[in-house]
Amino acid sequence: MSYPFQVTFDCHDIETMTRFWAVALSYSLQEPPDGFSSWAEFAMHQSIPEELWRGAVIDPAGKGPRLFFQPVPEGKTAKNRVHLDINVSESAESKEDGRRLALAHADRCVDAGATRATVFDGDDGWHISMLDPEGNEFCIQ
């Protein structure tokens, strides 16, 4: 039996990070609880201080893990020990088509706030190394 899980990001700017990762993964911003028009309204109703507000994005199909974003005071200090690989080329009909899909998605991620780091093309595969708006590494392949 497997266990459901979420991926948690420590970050400074929750709104930027949730909106970016919603674009990067074709996810949706998680809706606030019933009766609230926003997570901010819910947090204020619960007397949660603004510096402790959180955010999340979810797979609209319900298959992928939830990504949870929580505020931390410190910045990123080292290379990630874990990163996400976004496999946009799995449905491609050819290697060239897969690269075209990956490059187009990398452009969408850059438009949403990412930085393109390096394109790797070697014997063990091809991928684009990227940085999210707060410098976390991820790859598009």
PDB file of C-alpha atoms in Angstrom:
ATOM      1  CA  MET A   1       0.000   0.000   0.000  1.00  0.00           C
ATOM      2  CA  SER A   2       1.316   3.446  -0.868  1.00  0.00           C
ATOM      3  CA  TYR A   3       0.695   6.602   1.137  1.00  0.00           C
ATOM      4  CA  PRO A   4      -0.643   9.899  -0.162  1.00  0.00           C
ATOM      5  CA  PHE A   5       1.798  12.786   0.235  1.00  0.00           C
ATOM      6  CA  GLN A   6       2.296  16.456  -0.449  1.00  0.00           C
ATOM      7  CA  VAL A   7       5.453  18.340  -1.337  1.00  0.00           C
ATOM      8  CA  THR A   8       6.182  21.271   0.986  1.00  0.00           C
ATOM      9  CA  PHE A   9       8.115  24.363  -0.080  1.00  0.00           C
ATOM     10  CA  ASP A  10       9.621  26.798   2.407  1.00  0.00           C
ATOM     11  CA  CYS A  11       9.399  30.228   0.810  1.00  0.00           C
ATOM     12  CA  HIS A  12       9.136  33.982   1.254  1.00  0.00           C
ATOM     13  CA  ASP A  13       6.438  34.969  -1.255  1.00  0.00           C
ATOM     14  CA  ILE A  14       3.577  32.500  -1.081  1.00  0.00           C
ATOM     15  CA  GLU A  15       1.440  34.208  -3.710  1.00  0.00           C
ATOM     16  CA  THR A  16       4.263  34.280  -6.281  1.00  0.00           C
ATOM     17  CA  MET A  17       5.219  30.678  -5.580  1.00  0.00           C
ATOM     18  CA  THR A  18       1.669  29.270  -5.707  1.00  0.00           C
ATOM     19  CA  ARG A  19       0.898  31.094  -8.947  1.00  0.00           C
ATOM     20  CA  PHE A  20       4.210  30.019 -10.494  1.00  0.00           C
ATOM     21  CA  TRP A  21       3.852  26.318  -9.607  1.00  0.00           C
ATOM     22  CA  ALA A  22       0.224  26.318 -10.782  1.00  0.00           C
ATOM     23  CA  VAL A  23       1.545  27.358 -14.219  1.00  0.00           C
ATOM     24  CA  ALA A  24       4.573  25.034 -14.138  1.00  0.00           C
ATOM     25  CA  LEU A  25       2.496  21.938 -13.333  1.00  0.00           C
ATOM     26  CA  SER A  26      -0.833  22.939 -14.922  1.00  0.00           C
ATOM     27  CA  TYR A  27      -2.269  22.784 -11.408  1.00  0.00           C
ATOM     28  CA  SER A  28      -4.964  24.922  -9.783  1.00  0.00           C
ATOM     29  CA  LEU A  29      -4.777  27.161  -6.756  1.00  0.00           C
ATOM     30  CA  GLN A  30      -6.475  25.314  -3.919  1.00  0.00           C
ATOM     31  CA  GLU A  31      -9.874  26.818  -3.212  1.00  0.00           C
ATOM     32  CA  PRO A  32     -10.555  28.203   0.290  1.00  0.00           C
ATOM     33  CA  PRO A  33     -12.944  26.373   2.637  1.00  0.00           C
ATOM     34  CA  ASP A  34     -16.686  26.711   2.002  1.00  0.00           C
ATOM     35  CA  GLY A  35     -18.067  30.030   3.169  1.00  0.00           C
ATOM     36  CA  PHE A  36     -14.870  31.986   2.478  1.00  0.00           C
ATOM     37  CA  SER A  37     -14.049  33.949  -0.670  1.00  0.00           C
ATOM     38  CA  SER A  38     -10.272  33.652  -0.146  1.00  0.00           C
ATOM     39  CA  TRP A  39      -7.634  32.009   2.022  1.00  0.00           C
ATOM     40  CA  ALA A  40      -6.846  35.476   3.426  1.00  0.00           C
ATOM     41  CA  GLU A  41     -10.457  35.837   4.580  1.00  0.00           C
ATOM     42  CA  PHE A  42     -10.305  32.361   6.157  1.00  0.00           C
ATOM     43  CA  ALA A  43      -6.981  33.135   7.892  1.00  0.00           C
ATOM     44  CA  MET A  44      -8.296  36.438   9.269  1.00  0.00           C
ATOM     45  CA  HIS A  45     -11.445  34.664  10.501  1.00  0.00           C
ATOM     46  CA  GLN A  46      -9.213  32.116  12.283  1.00  0.00           C
ATOM     47  CA  SER A  47      -7.003  34.934  13.703  1.00  0.00           C
ATOM     48  CA  ILE A  48      -3.940  33.542  11.935  1.00  0.00           C
ATOM     49  CA  PRO A  49      -1.206  36.224  11.733  1.00  0.00           C
ATOM     50  CA  GLU A  50      -0.395  37.207   8.157  1.00  0.00           C
ATOM     51  CA  GLU A  51       3.220  36.029   8.502  1.00  0.00           C
ATOM     52  CA  LEU A  52       1.884  32.491   9.043  1.00  0.00           C
ATOM     53  CA  TRP A  53      -0.481  32.349   6.065  1.00  0.00           C
ATOM     54  CA  ARG A  54       0.062  29.388   3.770  1.00  0.00           C
ATOM     55  CA  GLY A  55      -0.832  28.444   0.204  1.00  0.00           C
ATOM     56  CA  ALA A  56      -1.299  25.330  -1.885  1.00  0.00           C
ATOM     57  CA  VAL A  57      -1.792  24.152  -5.451  1.00  0.00           C
ATOM     58  CA  ILE A  58      -3.520  20.941  -6.450  1.00  0.00           C
ATOM     59  CA  ASP A  59      -3.811  18.687  -9.457  1.00  0.00           C
ATOM     60  CA  PRO A  60      -7.244  19.420 -10.954  1.00  0.00           C
ATOM     61  CA  ALA A  61      -7.478  15.733 -11.962  1.00  0.00           C
ATOM     62  CA  GLY A  62      -6.712  14.660  -8.388  1.00  0.00           C
ATOM     63  CA  LYS A  63      -3.822  12.399  -9.411  1.00  0.00           C
ATOM     64  CA  GLY A  64      -0.681  14.343  -8.479  1.00  0.00           C
ATOM     65  CA  PRO A  65       0.476  15.429  -5.041  1.00  0.00           C
ATOM     66  CA  ARG A  66      -0.575  18.690  -3.444  1.00  0.00           C
ATOM     67  CA  LEU A  67       2.163  21.337  -3.260  1.00  0.00           C
ATOM     68  CA  PHE A  68       2.095  23.256   0.024  1.00  0.00           C
ATOM     69  CA  PHE A  69       3.878  26.589   0.547  1.00  0.00           C
ATOM     70  CA  GLN A  70       4.804  27.842   4.002  1.00  0.00           C
ATOM     71  CA  PRO A  71       6.615  31.026   5.033  1.00  0.00           C
ATOM     72  CA  VAL A  72      10.098  30.892   6.537  1.00  0.00           C
ATOM     73  CA  PRO A  73      12.342  33.812   7.497  1.00  0.00           C
ATOM     74  CA  GLU A  74      15.579  32.457   6.029  1.00  0.00           C
ATOM     75  CA  GLY A  75      16.480  32.332   2.364  1.00  0.00           C
ATOM     76  CA  LYS A  76      17.657  29.363   0.319  1.00  0.00           C
ATOM     77  CA  THR A  77      21.268  28.597   1.215  1.00  0.00           C
ATOM     78  CA  ALA A  78      22.300  25.561  -0.853  1.00  0.00           C
ATOM     79  CA  LYS A  79      21.428  23.363  -3.803  1.00  0.00           C
ATOM     80  CA  ASN A  80      18.207  21.403  -3.433  1.00  0.00           C
ATOM     81  CA  ARG A  81      18.660  17.816  -2.335  1.00  0.00           C
ATOM     82  CA  VAL A  82      15.294  17.006  -3.936  1.00  0.00           C
ATOM     83  CA  HIS A  83      13.777  18.621  -7.013  1.00  0.00           C
ATOM     84  CA  LEU A  84      10.802  18.126  -9.306  1.00  0.00           C
ATOM     85  CA  ASP A  85      11.141  16.823 -12.872  1.00  0.00           C
ATOM     86  CA  ILE A  86       8.278  17.987 -15.065  1.00  0.00           C
ATOM     87  CA  ASN A  87       7.777  15.423 -17.826  1.00  0.00           C
ATOM     88  CA  VAL A  88       5.975  17.407 -20.505  1.00  0.00           C
ATOM     89  CA  SER A  89       7.305  15.342 -23.397  1.00  0.00           C
ATOM     90  CA  GLU A  90       5.894  11.928 -22.369  1.00  0.00           C
ATOM     91  CA  SER A  91       3.114  12.092 -24.961  1.00  0.00           C
ATOM     92  CA  ALA A  92       5.384  13.278 -27.770  1.00  0.00           C
ATOM     93  CA  GLU A  93       5.437  11.287 -30.987  1.00  0.00           C
ATOM     94  CA  SER A  94       9.155  11.875 -31.576  1.00  0.00           C
ATOM     95  CA  LYS A  95      12.294  12.998 -29.776  1.00  0.00           C
ATOM     96  CA  GLU A  96      12.179  16.310 -31.667  1.00  0.00           C
ATOM     97  CA  ASP A  97       8.520  16.851 -30.781  1.00  0.00           C
ATOM     98  CA  GLY A  98       9.330  16.132 -27.123  1.00  0.00           C
ATOM     99  CA  ARG A  99      12.092  18.723 -27.103  1.00  0.00           C
ATOM    100  CA  ARG A 100       9.796  21.258 -28.773  1.00  0.00           C
ATOM    101  CA  LEU A 101       7.144  20.647 -26.071  1.00  0.00           C
ATOM    102  CA  ALA A 102       9.744  20.934 -23.299  1.00  0.00           C
ATOM    103  CA  LEU A 103      11.207  24.159 -24.702  1.00  0.00           C
ATOM    104  CA  ALA A 104       7.738  25.689 -25.098  1.00  0.00           C
ATOM    105  CA  HIS A 105       6.900  24.797 -21.493  1.00  0.00           C
ATOM    106  CA  ALA A 106      10.218  26.247 -20.320  1.00  0.00           C
ATOM    107  CA  ASP A 107       9.231  29.509 -22.048  1.00  0.00           C
ATOM    108  CA  ARG A 108       5.868  29.495 -20.194  1.00  0.00           C
ATOM    109  CA  CYS A 109       7.730  28.941 -16.912  1.00  0.00           C
ATOM    110  CA  VAL A 110      10.115  31.821 -17.669  1.00  0.00           C
ATOM    111  CA  ASP A 111       7.094  34.045 -18.400  1.00  0.00           C
ATOM    112  CA  ALA A 112       5.711  33.009 -14.971  1.00  0.00           C
ATOM    113  CA  GLY A 113       8.955  33.922 -13.162  1.00  0.00           C
ATOM    114  CA  ALA A 114      11.430  31.056 -13.630  1.00  0.00           C
ATOM    115  CA  THR A 115      15.011  31.293 -14.826  1.00  0.00           C
ATOM    116  CA  ARG A 116      16.448  28.933 -17.400  1.00  0.00           C
ATOM    117  CA  ALA A 117      19.753  27.554 -16.048  1.00  0.00           C
ATOM    118  CA  THR A 118      21.154  24.951 -18.446  1.00  0.00           C
ATOM    119  CA  VAL A 119      20.114  22.622 -21.247  1.00  0.00           C
ATOM    120  CA  PHE A 120      21.677  19.187 -20.762  1.00  0.00           C
ATOM    121  CA  ASP A 121      22.127  17.007 -23.818  1.00  0.00           C
ATOM    122  CA  GLY A 122      24.113  13.881 -23.137  1.00  0.00           C
ATOM    123  CA  ASP A 123      24.248  10.132 -23.451  1.00  0.00           C
ATOM    124  CA  ASP A 124      21.919   9.722 -20.469  1.00  0.00           C
ATOM    125  CA  GLY A 125      19.195  12.031 -21.766  1.00  0.00           C
ATOM    126  CA  TRP A 126      18.061  15.583 -22.419  1.00  0.00           C
ATOM    127  CA  HIS A 127      16.471  18.095 -20.052  1.00  0.00           C
ATOM    128  CA  ILE A 128      16.323  21.771 -19.168  1.00  0.00           C
ATOM    129  CA  SER A 129      17.500  22.766 -15.711  1.00  0.00           C
ATOM    130  CA  MET A 130      15.437  25.655 -14.325  1.00  0.00           C
ATOM    131  CA  LEU A 131      15.116  27.803 -11.187  1.00  0.00           C
ATOM    132  CA  ASP A 132      11.738  28.801  -9.766  1.00  0.00           C
ATOM    133  CA  PRO A 133      11.137  32.424  -8.617  1.00  0.00           C
ATOM    134  CA  GLU A 134      12.896  31.745  -5.280  1.00  0.00           C
ATOM    135  CA  GLY A 135      15.827  29.815  -6.750  1.00  0.00           C
ATOM    136  CA  ASN A 136      14.664  26.211  -6.247  1.00  0.00           C
ATOM    137  CA  GLU A 137      15.940  23.885  -8.939  1.00  0.00           C
ATOM    138  CA  PHE A 138      13.584  21.855 -11.135  1.00  0.00           C
ATOM    139  CA  CYS A 139      13.898  20.214 -14.528  1.00  0.00           C
ATOM    140  CA  ILE A 140      11.720  20.057 -17.611  1.00  0.00           C
ATOM    141  CA  GLN A 141      12.075  16.996 -19.822  1.00  0.00           C
TER     142      GLN A 141
END
